[in-house]
Structures are given as C-alpha cells and as structure tokens.
Coordinates of C-alpha atoms and ligand atoms in Angstrom, one line a residue:
X1 CA -3.1 -3.0 -17.7
X2 CA -1.5 -5.5 -15.4
X3 CA -2.8 -5.7 -11.8
X4 CA -0.2 -6.1 -9.2
X5 CA -0.7 -8.8 -6.6
X6 CA 0.7 -7.1 -3.6
X7 CA 0.5 -8.5 -0.1
X8 CA 1.1 -5.9 2.6
X9 CA 3.4 -8.3 4.4
X10 CA 6.2 -9.0 1.9
X11 CA 7.3 -12.6 1.3
X12 CA 10.7 -12.1 2.8
X13 CA 9.1 -11.3 6.2
X14 CA 6.9 -14.4 6.1
X15 CA 9.8 -16.6 4.9
X16 CA 11.7 -15.5 8.0
X17 CA 8.7 -16.3 10.3
X18 CA 8.2 -19.7 8.6
X19 CA 11.7 -20.7 9.8
X20 CA 10.8 -20.1 13.5
X21 CA 11.2 -23.1 15.7
X22 CA 8.0 -22.3 17.5
X23 CA 5.2 -23.9 15.5
X24 CA 2.7 -21.3 16.8
X25 CA 4.7 -18.8 14.7
X26 CA 5.9 -20.9 11.8
X27 CA 2.6 -22.6 10.9
X28 CA 0.5 -19.5 10.2
X29 CA 3.4 -18.0 8.2
X30 CA 3.7 -21.2 6.1
X31 CA 0.0 -21.3 5.5
X32 CA -0.1 -17.7 4.6
X33 CA 2.7 -18.1 2.1
X34 CA 0.8 -21.0 0.5
X35 CA -2.4 -19.0 0.3
X36 CA -0.6 -16.1 -1.2
X37 CA 0.9 -18.3 -3.9
X38 CA -2.5 -19.7 -4.7
X39 CA -4.1 -16.3 -4.9
X40 CA -1.3 -14.9 -7.0
X41 CA -1.9 -17.7 -9.6
X42 CA -5.7 -17.5 -9.4
X43 CA -5.5 -13.7 -9.9
X44 CA -3.5 -14.2 -13.1
X45 CA -6.1 -16.6 -14.4
X46 CA -9.1 -14.3 -13.7
X47 CA -7.1 -11.4 -15.3
X48 CA -6.4 -13.4 -18.4
X49 CA -10.0 -14.5 -18.7
X50 CA -11.2 -11.0 -17.8
X51 CA -13.8 -12.3 -15.4
X52 CA -15.5 -9.3 -13.7
X53 CA -15.7 -9.6 -9.9
X54 CA -18.2 -6.8 -9.6
X55 CA -21.1 -5.4 -11.7
X56 CA -20.7 -2.0 -13.4
X57 CA -21.0 1.0 -11.1
X58 CA -24.3 2.7 -10.5
X59 CA -24.9 6.1 -12.1
X60 CA -24.1 8.4 -9.0
X61 CA -20.7 9.9 -9.6
X62 CA -18.6 11.2 -6.7
X63 CA -19.9 8.8 -4.1
X64 CA -18.3 5.6 -3.0
X65 CA -20.0 2.3 -3.7
X66 CA -18.7 -0.1 -1.0
X67 CA -19.5 -3.7 -0.3
X68 CA -18.0 -5.7 2.5
X69 CA -18.1 -9.5 2.6
X70 CA -17.2 -11.9 5.3
X71 CA -15.2 -15.0 4.2
X72 CA -16.1 -16.6 7.6
X73 CA -12.6 -18.0 7.9
X74 CA -12.8 -19.7 4.6
X75 CA -10.9 -18.8 1.4
X76 CA -13.8 -18.5 -1.1
X77 CA -14.1 -15.0 -2.5
X78 CA -15.9 -12.7 -2.1
X79 CA -17.8 -14.5 0.7
X80 CA -21.1 -13.5 2.4
X81 CA -22.2 -9.9 1.9
X82 CA -22.4 -8.2 5.3
X83 CA -22.5 -4.5 4.6
X84 CA -23.5 -2.5 1.6
X85 CA -23.1 1.3 0.8
X86 CA -25.1 3.4 3.2
X87 CA -25.9 0.5 5.6
X88 CA -25.6 1.3 9.3
X89 CA -22.5 -0.1 11.2
X90 CA -23.0 -3.6 12.6
X91 CA -21.4 -5.3 15.6
X92 CA -18.3 -6.5 13.8
X93 CA -15.5 -3.9 14.3
X94 CA -13.5 -5.5 11.5
X95 CA -16.3 -5.0 9.0
X96 CA -16.7 -1.4 10.1
X97 CA -13.0 -0.6 9.9
X98 CA -12.8 -2.1 6.4
X99 CA -15.9 0.0 5.3
X100 CA -14.4 3.2 6.8
X101 CA -11.0 2.5 5.3
X102 CA -12.4 2.1 1.8
X103 CA -14.4 5.3 2.4
X104 CA -11.3 7.3 3.6
X105 CA -9.4 6.2 0.5
X106 CA -12.2 7.2 -1.8
X107 CA -12.4 10.6 0.0
X108 CA -8.8 11.5 -0.3
X109 CA -8.6 10.7 -4.0
X110 CA -11.9 12.5 -4.7
X111 CA -11.5 15.6 -2.5
X112 CA -7.8 16.2 -2.8
X113 CA -7.3 15.2 -6.5
X114 CA -10.8 15.1 -8.0
X115 CA -10.4 11.3 -8.8
X116 CA -13.7 9.3 -8.7
X117 CA -12.6 6.0 -7.1
X118 CA -9.5 4.1 -8.0
X119 CA -10.1 3.8 -11.7
X120 CA -11.3 7.5 -12.0
X121 CA -14.7 6.2 -13.1
X122 CA -16.5 5.2 -9.9
X123 CA -15.2 1.7 -9.6
X124 CA -17.1 -0.1 -6.9
X125 CA -14.9 -0.9 -3.9
X126 CA -15.3 -4.4 -2.6
X127 CA -13.5 -6.0 0.4
X128 CA -13.6 -9.3 2.1
X129 CA -12.7 -9.7 5.8
X130 CA -12.0 -12.7 8.1
X131 CA -10.2 -14.4 5.2
X132 CA -8.9 -17.9 6.1
X133 CA -7.7 -18.8 9.6
X134 CA -4.8 -17.1 11.2
X135 CA -4.1 -15.5 7.8
X136 CA -1.1 -13.1 8.2
X137 CA -1.8 -10.7 5.3
X138 CA -4.0 -8.4 3.3
X139 CA -4.0 -7.9 -0.4
X140 CA -5.6 -6.3 -3.5
X141 CA -6.0 -9.0 -6.2
X142 CA -6.7 -6.6 -9.0
X143 CA -10.4 -6.7 -8.3
X144 CA -11.0 -6.4 -4.6
X145 CA -9.4 -6.1 -1.1
X146 CA -8.9 -9.1 1.1
X147 CA -8.0 -8.9 4.9
X148 CA -6.8 -11.6 7.3
X149 CA -7.3 -11.6 11.0
X150 CA -3.6 -12.2 11.7
X151 CA -2.3 -15.0 13.9
X152 CA -2.5 -12.9 17.1
X153 CA 1.1 -13.8 17.9
X154 CA 2.9 -11.6 15.4
X155 CA 0.2 -9.9 13.4
X156 CA -3.2 -8.5 14.6
X157 CA -6.3 -7.8 12.5
X158 CA -5.2 -6.4 9.1
X159 CA -8.1 -3.9 9.0
X160 CA -6.5 -2.0 12.0
X161 CA -4.1 0.3 10.1
X162 CA -6.0 2.5 7.7
X163 CA -2.8 3.1 5.7
X164 CA -2.6 -0.6 4.9
X165 CA -6.1 -0.3 3.3
X166 CA -4.9 2.8 1.5
X167 CA -1.7 1.2 0.4
X168 CA -3.5 -1.7 -1.2
X169 CA -6.1 0.4 -3.0
X170 CA -3.4 2.7 -4.3
X171 CA -2.0 -0.3 -6.1
X172 CA -5.3 -0.2 -8.0
X173 CA -4.8 3.5 -8.8
X174 CA -1.3 2.7 -10.2
X175 CA -2.7 -0.2 -12.1
X176 CA -5.2 2.1 -13.9
X177 CA -2.6 4.9 -14.5
X178 CA 1.2 4.6 -14.8
X179 CA 1.1 0.8 -14.4
X180 CA 4.6 0.5 -13.1
X181 CA 6.2 -2.8 -13.7
X182 CA 6.4 -4.8 -10.5
X183 CA 10.1 -5.6 -10.5
X184 CA 13.4 -3.8 -9.5
X185 CA 13.3 0.0 -9.4
X186 CA 9.9 0.5 -11.2
X187 CA 8.5 -2.1 -8.8
X188 CA 10.0 -0.2 -5.8
X189 CA 8.4 2.9 -7.2
X190 CA 5.1 1.0 -7.4
X191 CA 5.5 0.1 -3.7
X192 CA 6.6 3.6 -2.9
X193 CA 3.5 5.2 -4.6
X194 CA 1.3 2.9 -2.5
X195 CA 3.1 3.8 0.7
X196 CA 2.8 7.6 -0.1
X197 CA -0.9 7.5 -0.7
X198 CA -1.5 5.0 2.2
X199 CA 0.2 7.4 4.6
X200 CA -1.6 10.4 3.1
X201 CA -5.0 8.7 3.5
X202 CA -4.2 8.2 7.2
X203 CA -3.0 11.8 7.6
X204 CA -6.0 13.1 5.7
X205 CA -8.4 11.1 7.9
X206 CA -6.7 12.3 11.1
X207 CA -6.3 15.9 9.8
X208 CA -2.6 15.8 10.5
X209 CA 0.2 18.0 9.2
X210 CA 3.4 16.6 7.9
X211 CA 5.0 17.4 11.2
X212 CA 2.3 15.6 13.2
X213 CA 2.2 12.4 11.1
X214 CA 3.9 9.2 12.2
X215 CA 5.0 8.4 8.6
X216 CA 4.7 4.7 9.5
X217 CA 3.1 2.0 7.3
X218 CA 1.2 -0.5 9.4
X219 CA 1.3 1.0 12.9
X220 CA -0.9 -1.0 15.2
X221 CA -0.5 -4.2 13.1
X222 CA 2.3 -5.9 15.1
X223 CA 1.3 -7.9 18.2
X224 CA 2.7 -6.6 21.6
X225 CA 5.4 -9.4 21.7
X226 CA 7.1 -8.0 18.6
X227 CA 9.9 -5.5 19.0
X228 CA 8.8 -3.0 16.4
X229 CA 6.3 -0.2 15.6
X230 CA 5.2 -1.0 12.1
X231 CA 6.1 -2.7 8.8
X232 CA 7.9 0.3 7.3
X233 CA 9.0 3.8 8.2
X234 CA 9.0 6.6 5.6
X235 CA 10.6 8.9 8.1
X236 CA 13.5 6.6 9.0
X237 CA 13.6 3.6 6.7
X238 CA 15.2 0.5 8.3
X239 CA 14.0 1.3 11.8
X240 CA 10.4 0.0 11.8
X241 CA 11.2 -3.3 13.6
X242 CA 14.2 -5.2 14.9
X243 CA 12.9 -8.5 16.4
X244 CA 14.2 -12.0 17.3
X245 CA 11.6 -13.7 15.1
X246 CA 10.9 -11.1 12.4
X247 CA 14.5 -10.0 11.9
X248 CA 15.4 -6.4 11.2
X249 CA 13.7 -4.0 8.9
X250 CA 15.8 -4.2 5.7
X251 CA 14.9 -0.9 4.1
X252 CA 17.7 1.5 3.0
X253 CA 17.1 5.3 3.4
X254 CA 19.5 6.4 0.7
X255 CA 21.1 5.2 -2.6
X256 CA 24.3 4.4 -0.7
X257 CA 22.6 1.5 0.9
X258 CA 20.6 0.3 -2.1
X259 CA 20.0 -3.4 -1.8
X260 CA 20.7 -5.6 -4.8
X261 CA 18.6 -8.8 -4.5
X262 CA 16.6 -11.2 -6.6
X263 CA 14.1 -11.8 -3.7
X264 CA 10.9 -9.8 -3.3
X265 CA 10.7 -9.1 -7.0
X266 CA 14.1 -7.5 -6.9
X267 CA 13.6 -5.8 -3.5
X268 CA 10.4 -3.9 -4.3
X269 CA 9.4 -3.6 -0.6
X270 CA 13.1 -3.0 0.3
X271 CA 14.4 -0.2 -2.0
X272 CA 11.1 1.6 -1.8
X273 CA 12.6 3.0 1.4
X274 CA 14.7 5.4 -0.7
X275 CA 11.9 7.3 -2.6
X276 CA 9.8 7.0 0.6
X277 CA 12.4 8.9 2.5
X278 CA 12.6 11.5 -0.3
X279 CA 8.8 12.1 -0.1
X280 CA 9.0 12.5 3.6
X281 CA 11.8 15.0 3.3
X282 CA 10.0 17.0 0.7
X283 CA 6.7 17.0 2.6
X284 CA 8.2 17.9 5.9
X285 CA 10.3 20.7 4.4
X286 CA 7.1 22.2 2.9
X287 CA 5.1 21.6 6.1
X288 CA 1.3 21.8 6.3
X289 CA -0.9 19.1 4.9
X290 CA 1.3 16.7 2.9
X291 CA -1.5 15.7 0.5
X292 CA -1.9 19.3 -0.7
X293 CA 1.5 20.0 -2.2
X294 CA 3.9 17.1 -2.1
X295 CA 1.0 14.6 -2.6
X296 CA -0.3 16.7 -5.5
X297 CA 3.1 16.6 -7.2
X298 CA 3.3 12.9 -6.9
X299 CA -0.3 12.5 -8.1
X300 CA 0.5 14.6 -11.1
X301 CA 3.5 12.4 -12.0
X302 CA 1.4 9.2 -11.5
X303 CA -1.4 10.4 -13.7
X304 CA 0.4 12.8 -16.1
X305 CA 1.1 10.3 -18.8
X306 CA 4.8 10.8 -18.9
X307 CA 5.8 8.2 -16.3
X308 CA 7.0 5.0 -18.1
X309 CA 6.1 1.6 -16.9
X310 CA 9.8 0.7 -16.5
X311 CA 10.8 4.0 -14.9
X312 CA 13.9 4.1 -12.8
X313 CA 14.3 6.2 -9.6
X314 CA 16.1 9.0 -11.5
X315 CA 13.4 9.3 -14.1
X316 CA 10.7 9.3 -11.5
X317 CA 12.6 12.0 -9.5
X318 CA 13.0 14.2 -12.7
X319 CA 9.3 14.0 -13.3
X320 CA 8.5 15.1 -9.8
X321 CA 10.8 18.1 -10.3
X322 CA 9.0 19.0 -13.6
X323 CA 5.6 18.5 -12.0
X324 CA 6.5 20.8 -9.1
X325 CA 7.7 23.4 -11.7
X326 CA 4.5 23.0 -13.8
X327 CA 2.1 23.3 -11.0
X328 CA 3.9 25.7 -8.6
X329 CA 6.3 27.6 -10.8
X330 CA 10.0 28.0 -11.4
X331 CA 11.8 29.1 -8.3
X332 CA 8.9 27.9 -6.1
X333 CA 9.4 26.5 -2.6
X334 CA 7.8 23.2 -3.9
X335 CA 10.4 22.9 -6.7
X336 CA 13.3 23.5 -4.3
X337 CA 12.0 21.1 -1.6
X338 CA 11.4 18.3 -4.1
X339 CA 14.8 18.7 -5.8
X340 CA 16.6 18.9 -2.5
X341 CA 14.8 15.8 -1.1
X342 CA 16.1 13.6 -4.0
X343 CA 19.6 15.0 -3.6
X344 CA 19.5 14.1 0.1
X345 CA 18.7 10.5 -0.6
X346 CA 21.3 10.3 -3.4
X347 CA 19.0 10.1 -6.4
X348 CA 20.0 12.4 -9.3
X349 CA 17.1 14.2 -11.0
X350 CA 18.8 13.8 -14.4
Ligands
ZN401 ZN1 2.3 -3.0 -2.0

C-alpha cells in the first residue's frame, strides 16, 4: 500500500504562477511548491517508518470520527485541536466547512456503497486547516487532510469546494483498494477516480441529478480576478480556465489529444480529462443520480480486486464494462451507456 501525495493544485499550475512578474503572485506559488516538496519527502519518511498519525478508531461502526486541527498559519501537523466529532460548530467557517466536507465524504461512501470510512474499517478522519501562510494548496498525506487558506489573489480558501475535500479523501480510498501507481495512465486513472468521487460527493450533498450537476472540480476556489470557473471540468475537459497568469487548462477530452509529457508524473492531472469525460458521458446518458449507477460501476471496479496497480485506460474501461454487465445485466442500459462513453472518448474496451 503506497499512499499518494496528491495536491489538488498540480505542480504545473504552480510552476506557471511562480514565473509571474508580479511578486504578489509568484511568491506564494514558490513558497507553496517548496512546502509541497517538503511534505512529499516527509510523508515518505513517515510511511516508511509506519508512524501512526491517529489512534485506532473507537468501536462505533458506521459513524464518522472526525477531528479538525488548526495549524494557526504554521506548518507543524496536525496543529491545535479545534473541533472533535459531535462538537457544535464554532465561529471559524473554515473549520466548519472542513468538518462538513469530511462528513459528506464519509456519508457518500457509507450510504451509497456501504463502505465504513476510507479504509472500510472506520478510519478516523483528521484534517488541519489554516496551514502555513498564503498556502495555495490542499493535500492528503496518506494519513490526514491539510488545507491552505490560499493567497487571496489567485486561490481562495481551499475548504470552499466540497469536491476538493472529496477528491483528496478518495485518494485514500484508492490507496486502500486498487492502489493505482501514480504515474502515466494508471496515475491518470488514480486522479480520475478522485475526481469522480469528489464530484459525486458534491452531487450527493446537493441532491443533484447528473443533468443538474456542474461537473467541475474546484468551483469557487479561483479568486475573482482569474478568468476561469474551476481547476478542471469533467463535462468539457480543457475549458476550466484560460487566464493570463494561470495559462490555459491543458486537459484533453479524448484520446486524440492525449498529452505525452514527463511533467506532472507523466500528466496524471492532464490525461485524467479523458476518463473523466467518459464518466460524465456515461452518467448523463443514464440520467438520475450519478452515484447510483455510474458511480456504483466505478466503485465496483475500484474495489473488485481485478484492477491492477499499473492498469492502462483500456484495461480500466474493459473492467467498467464487465462491472456494468455483472451488476446490471447483459443488454442493460448501464452496459450500453458505459461502452458507448468509452467509444466516444476514443478508448477501446479491449
Ligand atoms: Zn489528486
């Protein structure tokens, strides 16, 4: 089991910001990249040593066990405990959003898929808010969630989009299940799975159908001066932002525009646009609540034991087709919708 160190803002976006001539934009980006590099190394060390960040869960199954900490703008984790499970909301909206986001993630996995927390065994959910100063990111370090406040110029408070919280925690679910290698196509599938469940957590919380959902990742995170609506779009990959400072959203929507790159772990946050688009097409073709049918099929693949750590898009796609058939039957609408969606994005289902 290898935890993924995924920051919601990928390095290629921060690299671009770090090159800005305006120090108000470049300084927070550079500091964030330095922090991310440090945390990535530190995470590896704690993983090797197996140091537990949290005590074993209490006995009660099927209920979340959340703890929110405040880093008070420093970088020591986890920081000062500010809210435990069942505590009343306090004055800090950031703390309350983090608490609610962890709860929403727990709820979707439990109520839609019968999964007790991200490890399936009631893992306590810990999060730290107000991490560092002007920190432009949020991440799951294999043990807990961490949120920055953003620099206020490009990024706002990272607890604002609930799908960002869901995306990061879903990396934990992948870590405990298929454990997809974080490079190239399996890495893009790892990112894709997190975007799928991140978006489904938002849709579940808002009670939205596939047609009503925005299918964006990180809506509400970009400051008003940025020309863009979110970090990524599952509906129309490549259209989330097009900005003087941030550059243009590099995601392809189909295999025709697949990006070959050594950056970003072989484009894990870039080529994830292709399976993201396929999921959106399948879910909207089926209609209704996306977590019930399309989400169930993807969850079955993730947890079914057949998905290999180094799976390529075509192997993953073939497994979704088998999972649709196994759960909904040969000749079912679900099977047809899933097979057609992969065809539309140019991924063969073997
Ligand atoms: Zn990620």
